[in-house]
GROMACS .gro file of C-alpha atoms in nm:
model
  329
    1MET     CA    1   0.806 -12.201  20.271
    2SER     CA    2   0.742 -12.118  20.634
    3GLN     CA    3   0.605 -11.776  20.766
    4THR     CA    4   0.674 -11.604  21.065
    5GLN     CA    5   0.397 -11.516  21.275
    6GLY     CA    6   0.278 -11.084  21.168
    7LYS     CA    7   0.578 -11.056  20.855
    8PRO     CA    8   0.427 -11.028  20.483
    9ARG     CA    9   0.412 -11.282  20.252
   10THR     CA   10   0.626 -11.076  20.052
   11VAL     CA   11   0.905 -10.948  20.321
   12GLU     CA   12   0.928 -11.391  20.388
   13ALA     CA   13   0.950 -11.425  20.045
   14LEU     CA   14   1.235 -11.143  19.990
   15GLU     CA   15   1.437 -11.319  20.304
   16ASP     CA   16   1.476 -11.612  20.108
   17LEU     CA   17   1.571 -11.436  19.762
   18LEU     CA   18   1.830 -11.245  19.957
   19LYS     CA   19   1.914 -11.604  20.104
   20ASP     CA   20   1.949 -11.786  19.702
   21LEU     CA   21   2.138 -11.450  19.595
   22GLY     CA   22   2.387 -11.533  19.903
   23VAL     CA   23   2.314 -11.182  19.982
   24GLU     CA   24   2.413 -11.095  20.368
   25GLU     CA   25   2.222 -10.940  20.622
   26GLN     CA   26   2.429 -10.613  20.682
   27GLU     CA   27   2.415 -10.536  20.333
   28GLN     CA   28   2.087 -10.307  20.365
   29GLY     CA   29   2.105 -10.138  20.095
   30VAL     CA   30   1.996 -10.446  19.877
   31VAL     CA   31   1.739 -10.558  20.070
   32GLN     CA   32   1.605 -10.227  20.128
   33LEU     CA   33   1.576 -10.241  19.767
   34LEU     CA   34   1.421 -10.511  19.784
   35LEU     CA   35   1.162 -10.382  19.914
   36GLU     CA   36   1.115 -10.082  19.763
   37TYR     CA   37   1.028 -10.255  19.440
   38ALA     CA   38   0.837 -10.455  19.628
   39HIS     CA   39   0.634 -10.202  19.784
   40MET     CA   40   0.611 -10.019  19.415
   41PHE     CA   41   0.497 -10.289  19.248
   42SER     CA   42   0.189 -10.354  19.443
   43ARG     CA   43   0.108  -9.944  19.357
   44VAL     CA   44   0.097 -10.012  19.008
   45LEU     CA   45  -0.091 -10.292  18.974
   46LEU     CA   46  -0.339 -10.162  19.235
   47GLN     CA   47  -0.324  -9.801  18.958
   48ASN     CA   48  -0.403  -9.958  18.680
   49ALA     CA   49  -0.703 -10.252  18.653
   50THR     CA   50  -0.571 -10.375  18.315
   51VAL     CA   51  -0.219 -10.493  18.453
   52ALA     CA   52  -0.379 -10.598  18.759
   53SER     CA   53  -0.628 -10.807  18.643
   54ASP     CA   54  -0.449 -10.957  18.313
   55MET     CA   55  -0.222 -11.124  18.607
   56ALA     CA   56  -0.410 -11.162  18.916
   57GLY     CA   57  -0.350 -11.563  18.862
   58ASN     CA   58   0.022 -11.539  18.860
   59SER     CA   59   0.155 -11.497  19.158
   60VAL     CA   60   0.513 -11.514  18.969
   61ILE     CA   61   0.626 -11.191  18.908
   62THR     CA   62   0.922 -11.197  18.613
   63ALA     CA   63   1.127 -10.885  18.400
   64SER     CA   64   0.819 -10.914  18.160
   65ASP     CA   65   0.606 -10.747  18.399
   66VAL     CA   66   0.800 -10.604  18.585
   67ARG     CA   67   0.923 -10.345  18.274
   68ILE     CA   68   0.521 -10.284  18.198
   69ALA     CA   69   0.492 -10.176  18.492
   70ARG     CA   70   0.788  -9.978  18.498
   71THR     CA   71   0.666  -9.836  18.195
   72LEU     CA   72   0.360  -9.718  18.444
   73SER     CA   73   0.478  -9.571  18.690
   74GLU     CA   74   0.709  -9.260  18.711
   75HIS     CA   75   0.738  -9.447  19.103
   76VAL     CA   76   0.879  -9.698  18.948
   77ILE     CA   77   1.150  -9.530  18.677
   78GLU     CA   78   1.280  -9.363  18.954
   79LYS     CA   79   1.360  -9.560  19.236
   80MET     CA   80   1.372  -9.868  19.111
   81PRO     CA   81   1.765  -9.969  18.945
   82ASN     CA   82   1.800 -10.229  18.602
   83SER     CA   83   1.997 -10.446  18.812
   84LEU     CA   84   1.657 -10.599  18.965
   85LEU     CA   85   1.520 -10.695  18.684
   86ASN     CA   86   1.800 -10.953  18.663
   87ILE     CA   87   1.770 -11.055  18.976
   88ILE     CA   88   1.456 -11.151  18.991
   89GLU     CA   89   1.454 -11.303  18.694
   90GLU     CA   90   1.717 -11.574  18.807
   91VAL     CA   91   1.652 -11.608  19.105
   92ASN     CA   92   1.218 -11.693  18.979
   93SER     CA   93   1.372 -11.876  18.637
   94ARG     CA   94   1.562 -12.075  18.940
   95LYS     CA   95   1.285 -12.218  19.134
   96LEU     CA   96   1.007 -12.226  18.873
   97ASN     CA   97   1.286 -12.460  18.723
   98ALA     CA   98   1.292 -12.664  19.000
   99GLN     CA   99   0.864 -12.629  19.009
  100LYS     CA  100   0.634 -12.934  18.862
  101SER     CA  101   0.471 -12.813  18.612
  102SER     CA  102   0.066 -12.942  18.716
  103SER     CA  103   0.161 -12.768  19.080
  104PRO     CA  104  -0.132 -12.558  19.132
  105MET     CA  105   0.077 -12.366  19.351
  106PRO     CA  106   0.407 -12.049  19.302
  107ALA     CA  107   0.721 -12.251  19.374
  108GLU     CA  108   0.861 -12.233  19.700
  109GLY     CA  109   1.143 -11.852  19.763
  110VAL     CA  110   0.937 -11.704  19.456
  111LEU     CA  111   0.861 -11.317  19.465
  112MET     CA  112   0.470 -11.298  19.510
  113VAL     CA  113   0.202 -11.012  19.464
  114GLU     CA  114  -0.104 -11.013  19.579
  115PRO     CA  115  -0.310 -10.699  19.436
  116ASN     CA  116  -0.428 -10.471  19.743
  117TYR     CA  117  -0.182 -10.314  19.936
  118CYS     CA  118   0.051 -10.493  20.013
  119VAL     CA  119   0.253 -10.331  20.380
  120LYS     CA  120   0.605 -10.216  20.372
  121PRO     CA  121   0.796 -10.319  20.590
  122ASN     CA  122   0.818 -10.060  20.923
  123SER     CA  123   1.166  -9.993  20.916
  124PHE     CA  124   1.225  -9.883  20.584
  125ASP     CA  125   1.103  -9.538  20.398
  126ASN     CA  126   0.993  -9.292  20.673
  127ARG     CA  127   1.011  -8.991  20.373
  128ASN     CA  128   0.656  -8.930  20.350
  129THR     CA  129   0.508  -8.941  20.654
  130ASN     CA  130   0.560  -8.958  21.027
  131PHE     CA  131   0.362  -9.240  21.068
  132THR     CA  132   0.427  -9.482  21.413
  133CYS     CA  133   0.547  -9.781  21.298
  134PHE     CA  134   0.267 -10.066  21.312
  135MET     CA  135   0.100 -10.221  21.083
  136ALA     CA  136  -0.252 -10.118  21.044
  137LYS     CA  137  -0.532 -10.372  20.877
  138VAL     CA  138  -0.802 -10.113  20.748
  139VAL     CA  139  -1.178 -10.165  20.561
  140PHE     CA  140  -1.255  -9.908  20.314
  141VAL     CA  141  -1.683  -9.730  20.370
  142LEU     CA  142  -1.811  -9.588  20.104
  143GLY     CA  143  -2.159  -9.466  19.906
  144PRO     CA  144  -2.313  -9.172  19.942
  145PRO     CA  145  -2.453  -8.896  20.168
  146GLY     CA  146  -2.708  -9.070  20.349
  147CYS     CA  147  -2.590  -9.453  20.285
  148GLY     CA  148  -2.560  -9.498  20.661
  149LYS     CA  149  -2.225  -9.523  20.606
  150GLY     CA  150  -2.248  -9.305  21.093
  151THR     CA  151  -2.420  -9.581  21.144
  152GLN     CA  152  -2.344  -9.905  20.990
  153CYS     CA  153  -1.957  -9.820  21.157
  154ARG     CA  154  -2.126  -9.761  21.515
  155LYS     CA  155  -2.252 -10.111  21.501
  156ILE     CA  156  -1.915 -10.271  21.414
  157VAL     CA  157  -1.738 -10.080  21.638
  158GLU     CA  158  -1.949 -10.182  21.977
  159ASN     CA  159  -1.948 -10.555  21.808
  160TYR     CA  160  -1.559 -10.593  21.733
  161GLY     CA  161  -1.392 -10.296  21.798
  162LEU     CA  162  -1.237 -10.146  21.510
  163VAL     CA  163  -1.226  -9.775  21.526
  164HIS     CA  164  -1.386  -9.532  21.290
  165LEU     CA  165  -1.286  -9.227  21.199
  166SER     CA  166  -1.499  -9.087  20.923
  167ALA     CA  167  -1.305  -8.832  20.751
  168GLY     CA  168  -1.590  -8.579  20.718
  169ASP     CA  169  -1.580  -8.579  21.136
  170LEU     CA  170  -1.205  -8.514  21.112
  171LEU     CA  171  -1.283  -8.213  20.831
  172ARG     CA  172  -1.482  -8.068  21.029
  173ALA     CA  173  -1.341  -8.142  21.417
  174GLU     CA  174  -1.036  -7.950  21.158
  175GLN     CA  175  -1.234  -7.659  21.082
  176ASN     CA  176  -1.354  -7.573  21.422
  177ARG     CA  177  -1.005  -7.614  21.571
  178PRO     CA  178  -0.901  -7.225  21.675
  179ASP     CA  179  -0.549  -7.253  21.596
  180SER     CA  180  -0.577  -7.474  21.257
  181PRO     CA  181  -0.425  -7.379  20.964
  182TYR     CA  182  -0.645  -7.584  20.752
  183SER     CA  183  -0.961  -7.457  20.915
  184LYS     CA  184  -1.105  -7.135  20.665
  185LEU     CA  185  -0.960  -7.377  20.369
  186ILE     CA  186  -1.232  -7.644  20.524
  187GLU     CA  187  -1.496  -7.466  20.562
  188GLN     CA  188  -1.453  -7.352  20.217
  189HIS     CA  189  -1.496  -7.734  20.059
  190ILE     CA  190  -1.768  -7.797  20.256
  191LYS     CA  191  -1.977  -7.497  20.128
  192GLU     CA  192  -1.955  -7.615  19.849
  193GLY     CA  193  -1.978  -7.895  19.846
  194THR     CA  194  -1.618  -8.023  19.714
  195ILE     CA  195  -1.369  -8.273  19.780
  196VAL     CA  196  -1.098  -8.052  20.030
  197PRO     CA  197  -0.706  -8.194  19.943
  198VAL     CA  198  -0.661  -8.525  19.958
  199GLU     CA  199  -0.322  -8.341  20.154
  200VAL     CA  200  -0.549  -8.245  20.417
  201THR     CA  201  -0.768  -8.602  20.431
  202CYS     CA  202  -0.432  -8.799  20.497
  203LYS     CA  203  -0.216  -8.584  20.727
  204LEU     CA  204  -0.569  -8.617  20.971
  205ILE     CA  205  -0.561  -8.945  20.905
  206GLU     CA  206  -0.262  -9.060  20.959
  207LYS     CA  207  -0.268  -8.904  21.273
  208ALA     CA  208  -0.590  -9.042  21.393
  209MET     CA  209  -0.414  -9.417  21.361
  210ASN     CA  210  -0.092  -9.319  21.503
  211ASP     CA  211  -0.368  -9.148  21.850
  212ASP     CA  212  -0.515  -9.530  21.739
  213SER     CA  213  -0.217  -9.740  21.717
  214GLU     CA  214  -0.320 -10.092  21.956
  215ALA     CA  215  -0.682 -10.104  21.799
  216PRO     CA  216  -0.758 -10.442  21.550
  217GLY     CA  217  -0.864 -10.187  21.318
  218PHE     CA  218  -0.941  -9.888  21.087
  219LEU     CA  219  -1.284  -9.852  20.986
  220ILE     CA  220  -1.242  -9.540  20.725
  221ASP     CA  221  -1.570  -9.375  20.590
  222GLY     CA  222  -1.620  -9.142  20.275
  223PHE     CA  223  -1.269  -9.195  20.156
  224PRO     CA  224  -1.086  -9.204  19.916
  225ARG     CA  225  -1.340  -8.992  19.792
  226ASN     CA  226  -1.180  -8.948  19.440
  227LYS     CA  227  -0.848  -9.076  19.256
  228ASN     CA  228  -0.647  -8.828  19.344
  229ASN     CA  229  -0.744  -8.916  19.736
  230LEU     CA  230  -0.657  -9.246  19.614
  231ASP     CA  231  -0.368  -9.154  19.466
  232GLY     CA  232  -0.283  -8.973  19.847
  233TRP     CA  233  -0.284  -9.251  20.009
  234CYS     CA  234  -0.085  -9.503  19.807
  235GLU     CA  235   0.154  -9.211  19.860
  236THR     CA  236   0.158  -9.161  20.236
  237LEU     CA  237  -0.098  -9.423  20.411
  238ALA     CA  238  -0.105  -9.744  20.196
  239ALA     CA  239   0.240  -9.803  20.286
  240HIS     CA  240   0.196  -9.855  20.664
  241THR     CA  241  -0.198 -10.042  20.616
  242LYS     CA  242  -0.400 -10.361  20.479
  243LEU     CA  243  -0.644 -10.297  20.327
  244GLN     CA  244  -0.894 -10.601  20.383
  245PHE     CA  245  -1.224 -10.466  20.226
  246VAL     CA  246  -1.391 -10.227  20.073
  247LEU     CA  247  -1.795 -10.187  20.241
  248TYR     CA  248  -2.020 -10.034  19.941
  249LEU     CA  249  -2.334  -9.906  20.169
  250GLU     CA  250  -2.536  -9.884  19.770
  251CYS     CA  251  -2.840  -9.693  19.769
  252SER     CA  252  -3.107  -9.467  19.561
  253MET     CA  253  -3.010  -9.099  19.569
  254ASP     CA  254  -3.395  -9.101  19.634
  255VAL     CA  255  -3.369  -9.258  19.983
  256CYS     CA  256  -3.038  -9.067  20.058
  257ILE     CA  257  -3.181  -8.692  20.030
  258LYS     CA  258  -3.512  -8.810  20.272
  259ARG     CA  259  -3.225  -8.910  20.513
  260CYS     CA  260  -3.002  -8.633  20.531
  261LEU     CA  261  -3.233  -8.380  20.500
  262SER     CA  262  -3.492  -8.583  20.844
  263ARG     CA  263  -3.189  -8.622  20.999
  264ASN     CA  264  -3.142  -8.307  21.191
  265GLN     CA  265  -2.731  -8.323  21.335
  266GLY     CA  266  -2.669  -7.977  21.257
  267ARG     CA  267  -2.463  -7.984  20.947
  268ASP     CA  268  -2.400  -7.692  20.715
  269ASP     CA  269  -2.334  -7.910  20.425
  270ASP     CA  270  -2.722  -8.086  20.498
  271ASN     CA  271  -2.950  -7.873  20.273
  272ASP     CA  272  -3.084  -7.951  19.942
  273GLU     CA  273  -2.856  -7.720  19.732
  274SER     CA  274  -2.543  -7.868  19.908
  275LEU     CA  275  -2.679  -8.237  19.917
  276LYS     CA  276  -2.681  -8.203  19.525
  277LYS     CA  277  -2.392  -8.147  19.476
  278ARG     CA  278  -2.256  -8.363  19.694
  279ILE     CA  279  -2.479  -8.663  19.533
  280LYS     CA  280  -2.342  -8.473  19.248
  281THR     CA  281  -1.958  -8.424  19.360
  282TYR     CA  282  -2.052  -8.818  19.421
  283GLN     CA  283  -2.186  -8.996  19.129
  284GLU     CA  284  -1.896  -8.793  18.937
  285SER     CA  285  -1.552  -8.878  19.158
  286SER     CA  286  -1.660  -9.198  19.364
  287MET     CA  287  -1.836  -9.458  19.244
  288PRO     CA  288  -1.473  -9.479  18.956
  289ILE     CA  289  -1.300  -9.550  19.243
  290ILE     CA  290  -1.539  -9.793  19.333
  291GLN     CA  291  -1.541  -9.946  19.021
  292HIS     CA  292  -1.204  -9.942  18.993
  293LEU     CA  293  -1.208 -10.110  19.306
  294ALA     CA  294  -1.442 -10.420  19.232
  295THR     CA  295  -1.133 -10.490  18.899
  296LEU     CA  296  -0.892 -10.556  19.224
  297ASN     CA  297  -1.236 -10.739  19.361
  298LEU     CA  298  -1.186 -10.530  19.699
  299VAL     CA  299  -1.552 -10.460  19.673
  300ARG     CA  300  -1.876 -10.599  19.972
  301LYS     CA  301  -2.157 -10.479  19.820
  302VAL     CA  302  -2.395 -10.407  20.015
  303ASP     CA  303  -2.800 -10.291  19.993
  304SER     CA  304  -2.800 -10.011  20.213
  305SER     CA  305  -3.172  -9.917  20.119
  306LYS     CA  306  -3.331 -10.145  20.413
  307ASP     CA  307  -3.335 -10.108  20.807
  308PRO     CA  308  -3.051 -10.030  20.956
  309GLU     CA  309  -3.092 -10.388  21.112
  310GLN     CA  310  -3.057 -10.548  20.711
  311ILE     CA  311  -2.796 -10.449  20.663
  312PHE     CA  312  -2.590 -10.480  20.917
  313GLN     CA  313  -2.668 -10.890  20.885
  314GLN     CA  314  -2.531 -10.892  20.590
  315ILE     CA  315  -2.232 -10.729  20.654
  316GLU     CA  316  -2.189 -10.888  20.961
  317GLU     CA  317  -2.189 -11.210  20.659
  318ILE     CA  318  -1.870 -11.049  20.498
  319PHE     CA  319  -1.624 -11.040  20.843
  320TYR     CA  320  -1.813 -11.358  20.876
  321LYS     CA  321  -1.642 -11.466  20.478
  322ASP     CA  322  -1.299 -11.248  20.499
  323GLY     CA  323  -1.220 -11.407  20.875
  324SER     CA  324  -0.963 -11.104  20.907
  325PHE     CA  325  -1.157 -10.949  21.260
  326LYS     CA  326  -1.348 -11.157  21.569
  327ARG     CA  327  -1.631 -11.035  21.699
  328LYS     CA  328  -1.663 -11.027  22.096
  329LEU     CA  329  -1.859 -11.213  22.311
   0.00000   0.00000   0.00000
């Protein structure tokens, strides 16, 4: 199956599926239902590590797989009609029967799933977001306070041209904006070392990404910080983005605390009491997310206890192997 430039593989497979069924282009209802199915199923895979692991080597979605998925997500139950089960089962069966059993590749046109964030087509479903119609490549940058996320993101921006979006910086800027409806709320969470509600953070990230829609990609550091953050991302932003990988800057707590107390950036939460709360929050809420994303083979670990140049050398190797972003000349 030839792939049209810029078109997600899942969408192209769906178009082939529709042709097999004799569905006319003007029957937008069927097209949208199928696209909704593909998007929701990708969310189920992401949010359920066991299912994702079991299906990682199986690129064909069967009706049985869908029934399993439906038990795991109310969104799939609500939005995917039973008739799609028969459609998918019929077409996949027909394709597989035509394929030689010895072939390592899936049959042409069979519905594909990647255990990752699938990009939902720009024209479809704008109910939960005000996102401009573009598809953004994203790298999450995660790690404990003081691990060097900001320093390394600046180096990545300088060498690869990505836009750096720090969830913390966005929240602090919003806190200081005179007419912000979230100012007091953000201030309270920052002082207490707790996580700001995901609805606020996602709105700020969404706006920042729209402001730089021509960027080759986005580095989002300090997000997602917990399961609620990840769920919020899936609800509002995952549909219009492609998560390439997660940079995890691993560092001991002793080194992180020493760095935070010595950096003198004027942050309200760079004090001993707030740091202890932030580190506790990170260990209890953020590490499980990193571990979960690692089960999906998305995490790229970096030893960030070293000096900045040595850390960046590790990151450059990761970017080179991934191949999604070109280094500046």
